[in-house]
Coordinates of C-alpha atoms and ligand atoms in Angstrom, one line a residue:
X1 CA 283.5 142.5 155.7
X2 CA 280.4 143.3 158.0
X3 CA 278.6 145.3 155.5
X4 CA 279.5 143.6 152.1
X5 CA 279.5 140.0 153.2
X6 CA 277.2 139.7 156.2
X7 CA 274.5 142.7 156.2
X8 CA 274.2 142.4 152.5
X9 CA 273.5 138.6 152.7
X10 CA 270.9 138.8 155.2
X11 CA 272.3 138.8 158.7
X12 CA 270.1 140.9 160.7
X13 CA 271.2 140.3 164.2
X14 CA 272.8 143.5 165.2
X15 CA 274.7 142.0 168.1
X16 CA 276.1 139.5 165.7
X17 CA 277.3 142.1 163.3
X18 CA 278.8 144.1 166.0
X19 CA 280.7 141.1 167.7
X20 CA 281.9 140.4 164.1
X21 CA 282.9 144.1 163.7
X22 CA 284.9 144.2 166.9
X23 CA 286.8 140.8 167.0
X24 CA 290.0 141.1 164.9
X25 CA 289.9 138.1 162.5
X26 CA 293.5 138.7 161.3
X27 CA 294.8 137.5 164.7
X28 CA 293.4 134.1 164.1
X29 CA 295.0 133.3 160.9
X30 CA 298.5 132.6 160.0
X31 CA 300.9 135.5 159.5
X32 CA 301.3 135.1 155.8
X33 CA 297.5 134.9 155.3
X34 CA 296.8 138.1 157.3
X35 CA 296.0 140.2 154.2
X36 CA 293.3 137.6 153.2
X37 CA 291.8 137.5 156.6
X38 CA 288.7 139.5 155.9
X39 CA 287.9 137.6 152.4
X40 CA 284.7 136.0 151.7
X41 CA 286.0 132.4 152.2
X42 CA 287.5 129.9 154.6
X43 CA 291.1 129.9 155.2
X44 CA 293.7 127.2 156.0
X45 CA 294.8 127.2 159.9
X46 CA 297.2 124.2 159.5
X47 CA 296.7 120.6 160.5
X48 CA 294.5 120.2 157.5
X49 CA 292.0 122.5 159.3
X50 CA 290.2 125.8 158.4
X51 CA 288.8 128.9 159.9
X52 CA 285.3 129.1 158.6
X53 CA 283.9 131.7 156.1
X54 CA 282.8 134.9 157.8
X55 CA 279.3 134.6 156.4
X56 CA 278.9 131.1 157.8
X57 CA 280.4 132.0 161.1
X58 CA 277.7 134.9 161.2
X59 CA 274.9 132.7 160.1
X60 CA 275.4 129.9 162.6
X61 CA 276.0 132.5 165.5
X62 CA 272.7 134.3 164.5
X63 CA 270.8 131.0 164.5
X64 CA 271.9 130.4 168.0
X65 CA 269.7 133.4 169.1
X66 CA 271.9 134.6 171.8
X67 CA 270.8 137.2 174.2
X68 CA 273.7 137.6 176.5
X69 CA 273.2 135.5 179.6
X70 CA 273.8 132.0 177.9
X71 CA 276.3 129.2 178.4
X72 CA 277.5 128.1 175.2
X73 CA 279.4 124.9 173.8
X74 CA 281.4 125.1 170.6
X75 CA 282.7 121.9 169.1
X76 CA 285.7 122.6 166.7
X77 CA 287.9 125.4 168.3
X78 CA 290.2 125.5 165.4
X79 CA 291.7 129.0 165.4
X80 CA 289.4 130.3 168.2
X81 CA 287.7 132.8 166.3
X82 CA 284.0 131.6 166.5
X83 CA 284.7 131.4 170.1
X84 CA 285.9 134.9 170.4
X85 CA 282.7 136.0 168.6
X86 CA 280.6 133.9 170.9
X87 CA 282.4 135.4 173.9
X88 CA 280.9 138.8 172.8
X89 CA 277.4 137.5 172.9
X90 CA 277.0 135.0 175.8
X91 CA 278.2 135.0 179.4
X92 CA 280.2 131.8 179.1
X93 CA 281.9 129.9 176.4
X94 CA 283.2 126.3 176.6
X95 CA 285.1 125.2 173.3
X96 CA 286.6 121.8 172.6
X97 CA 289.3 120.9 170.0
X98 CA 290.6 117.5 169.2
X99 CA 294.0 118.6 167.9
X100 CA 296.0 119.8 170.8
X101 CA 298.5 122.1 168.9
X102 CA 295.3 124.1 167.6
X103 CA 293.8 124.2 170.9
X104 CA 297.0 125.6 172.5
X105 CA 297.3 128.3 169.8
X106 CA 293.5 129.2 170.2
X107 CA 294.0 129.7 173.8
X108 CA 296.9 132.0 173.5
X109 CA 295.1 134.1 171.0
X110 CA 291.9 134.5 173.2
X111 CA 294.1 135.2 176.2
X112 CA 295.8 137.9 174.2
X113 CA 292.5 139.5 173.5
X114 CA 291.5 139.1 177.1
X115 CA 288.5 136.6 176.5
X116 CA 288.2 135.8 180.1
X117 CA 284.7 134.1 179.6
X118 CA 286.2 131.4 177.1
X119 CA 287.7 128.0 178.3
X120 CA 289.3 125.9 175.7
X121 CA 289.4 122.0 176.2
X122 CA 291.2 119.3 174.4
X123 CA 289.0 116.1 173.8
X124 CA 286.6 114.4 171.5
X125 CA 283.9 116.9 171.1
X126 CA 281.6 114.5 169.1
X127 CA 280.3 113.6 172.4
X128 CA 279.9 117.0 173.6
X129 CA 281.4 118.2 176.8
X130 CA 279.3 116.5 179.5
X131 CA 281.3 117.6 182.6
X132 CA 279.9 121.3 181.9
X133 CA 276.6 120.5 180.7
X134 CA 273.8 121.8 180.4
X135 CA 274.1 124.3 177.7
X136 CA 271.8 126.9 176.4
X137 CA 273.2 126.4 173.0
X138 CA 275.7 124.3 171.1
X139 CA 277.4 125.0 167.9
X140 CA 279.3 122.3 165.9
X141 CA 281.9 123.8 163.4
X142 CA 282.8 120.4 161.8
X143 CA 280.6 118.0 159.6
X144 CA 278.7 115.5 161.4
X145 CA 277.6 112.1 159.8
X146 CA 274.5 112.4 162.1
X147 CA 273.1 114.2 165.0
X148 CA 274.8 112.8 168.2
X149 CA 272.2 112.3 170.9
X150 CA 274.8 113.5 173.4
X151 CA 274.1 117.1 172.0
X152 CA 270.4 116.9 172.7
X153 CA 271.0 115.5 176.2
X154 CA 273.4 118.3 177.1
X155 CA 271.2 120.9 176.1
X156 CA 268.7 122.7 178.4
X157 CA 265.0 122.8 177.5
X158 CA 264.5 125.2 174.6
X159 CA 268.3 125.2 174.0
X160 CA 269.6 125.3 170.5
X161 CA 272.1 123.1 168.5
X162 CA 273.5 124.5 165.2
X163 CA 275.3 121.6 163.2
X164 CA 276.2 120.8 159.7
X165 CA 275.2 117.1 158.8
X166 CA 275.8 115.1 155.7
X167 CA 278.7 113.4 153.9
X168 CA 282.2 114.0 154.7
X169 CA 282.1 116.4 151.5
X170 CA 279.0 118.1 151.7
X171 CA 276.4 119.0 154.5
X172 CA 273.1 120.7 155.3
X173 CA 273.1 123.1 158.1
X174 CA 270.4 122.5 160.7
X175 CA 269.1 124.3 163.7
X176 CA 267.6 121.9 166.4
X177 CA 265.6 123.1 169.4
X178 CA 265.0 120.9 172.4
X179 CA 261.3 120.9 173.4
X180 CA 259.3 119.3 176.1
X181 CA 257.9 116.9 173.1
X182 CA 261.3 116.1 171.7
X183 CA 263.0 118.5 169.1
X184 CA 262.1 120.8 166.3
X185 CA 264.4 121.2 163.4
X186 CA 265.0 123.9 160.7
X187 CA 267.0 123.3 157.6
X188 CA 269.3 126.3 156.8
X189 CA 271.7 126.0 154.1
X190 CA 273.9 123.7 152.0
X191 CA 277.5 123.9 153.4
X192 CA 280.9 122.4 153.5
X193 CA 283.0 121.7 156.7
X194 CA 285.9 119.7 157.7
X195 CA 284.8 116.3 159.2
X196 CA 284.0 116.0 162.9
X197 CA 286.2 113.0 163.7
X198 CA 285.6 110.9 166.7
X199 CA 283.3 108.3 168.6
X200 CA 280.1 110.0 167.0
X201 CA 281.8 111.4 164.0
X202 CA 283.9 110.1 161.3
X203 CA 286.9 107.7 161.5
X204 CA 290.2 109.4 161.5
X205 CA 291.7 109.3 157.9
X206 CA 289.6 106.4 156.6
X207 CA 286.4 108.2 155.7
X208 CA 284.5 105.4 157.6
X209 CA 281.4 106.5 159.7
X210 CA 281.6 104.8 163.3
Ligands
SAM1 N1 285.4 127.4 164.7 C1 286.7 127.3 164.1 C2 287.2 128.7 164.0 O1 286.4 129.6 164.3 O2 288.6 128.8 163.6 C3 286.8 126.5 162.9 C4 286.6 125.2 162.9 S1 287.2 124.2 161.7 C5 286.1 124.4 160.4 C6 286.9 122.7 162.5 C7 287.5 122.0 163.6 O3 286.8 121.0 164.2 C8 289.1 121.6 163.4 O4 290.0 122.4 164.0 C9 289.0 120.2 163.7 O5 290.2 119.8 164.3 C10 288.0 120.2 164.9 N2 287.3 118.9 165.2 C11 287.0 117.7 164.3 N3 286.5 116.9 165.0 C12 286.4 117.3 166.3 C13 286.0 116.5 167.4 N4 285.7 115.3 167.5 N5 286.2 117.3 168.6 C14 286.6 118.6 168.7 N6 287.1 119.2 167.5 C15 287.0 118.5 166.4

């Protein structure tokens, strides 16, 4: 996976490559899908949600430019896989999931892997996690209809936000850096994520933007 799907497609951050080589992705998928855990695609994790494609995890993580001493927020815990990768690369990881059953399962898997620097929360992450802000980096692993100002508010100066923004069905991945003058934005790649549901996201079920 690391050589064929990540390095071959241009992932260059050796720390990201090493982290993804180390975290056992098969422990984050349902048992009947374990043989497919390292395939080049997203997989179902129940509740209509997915564990993202390995390449997308690597690309988003690389864009965060983590050096090792950062406090990171992930929105959309899902299986906990992305949080586990982040736990190798940052000092402290906060991850928030709106579906309690997924959060509980992710917490169990992360505990099993002794990921002591990850804390899993159940709440609407479309407004971030203000009680533990500010963060050096925020990664949103669900599709937002716009960039919630709460994420920028909760970033430290020079902090990075990586987020897919677009319609419910297709998005563009953006990297936004908070600067003294406001923000700078880099456009990365087209992508498809499940919707971010919540106050600053999409309405549950109806596909309506709040
Ligand atoms: N990062 C995950 C992983 O490593 O398995 C995959 C995330 S999955 C593509 C997107 C997740 O975002 C889903 O589990 C979904 O329930 C969650 N989600 C959607 N809206 C959310 C919100 N407002 N707050 C927190 N989580 C949300």
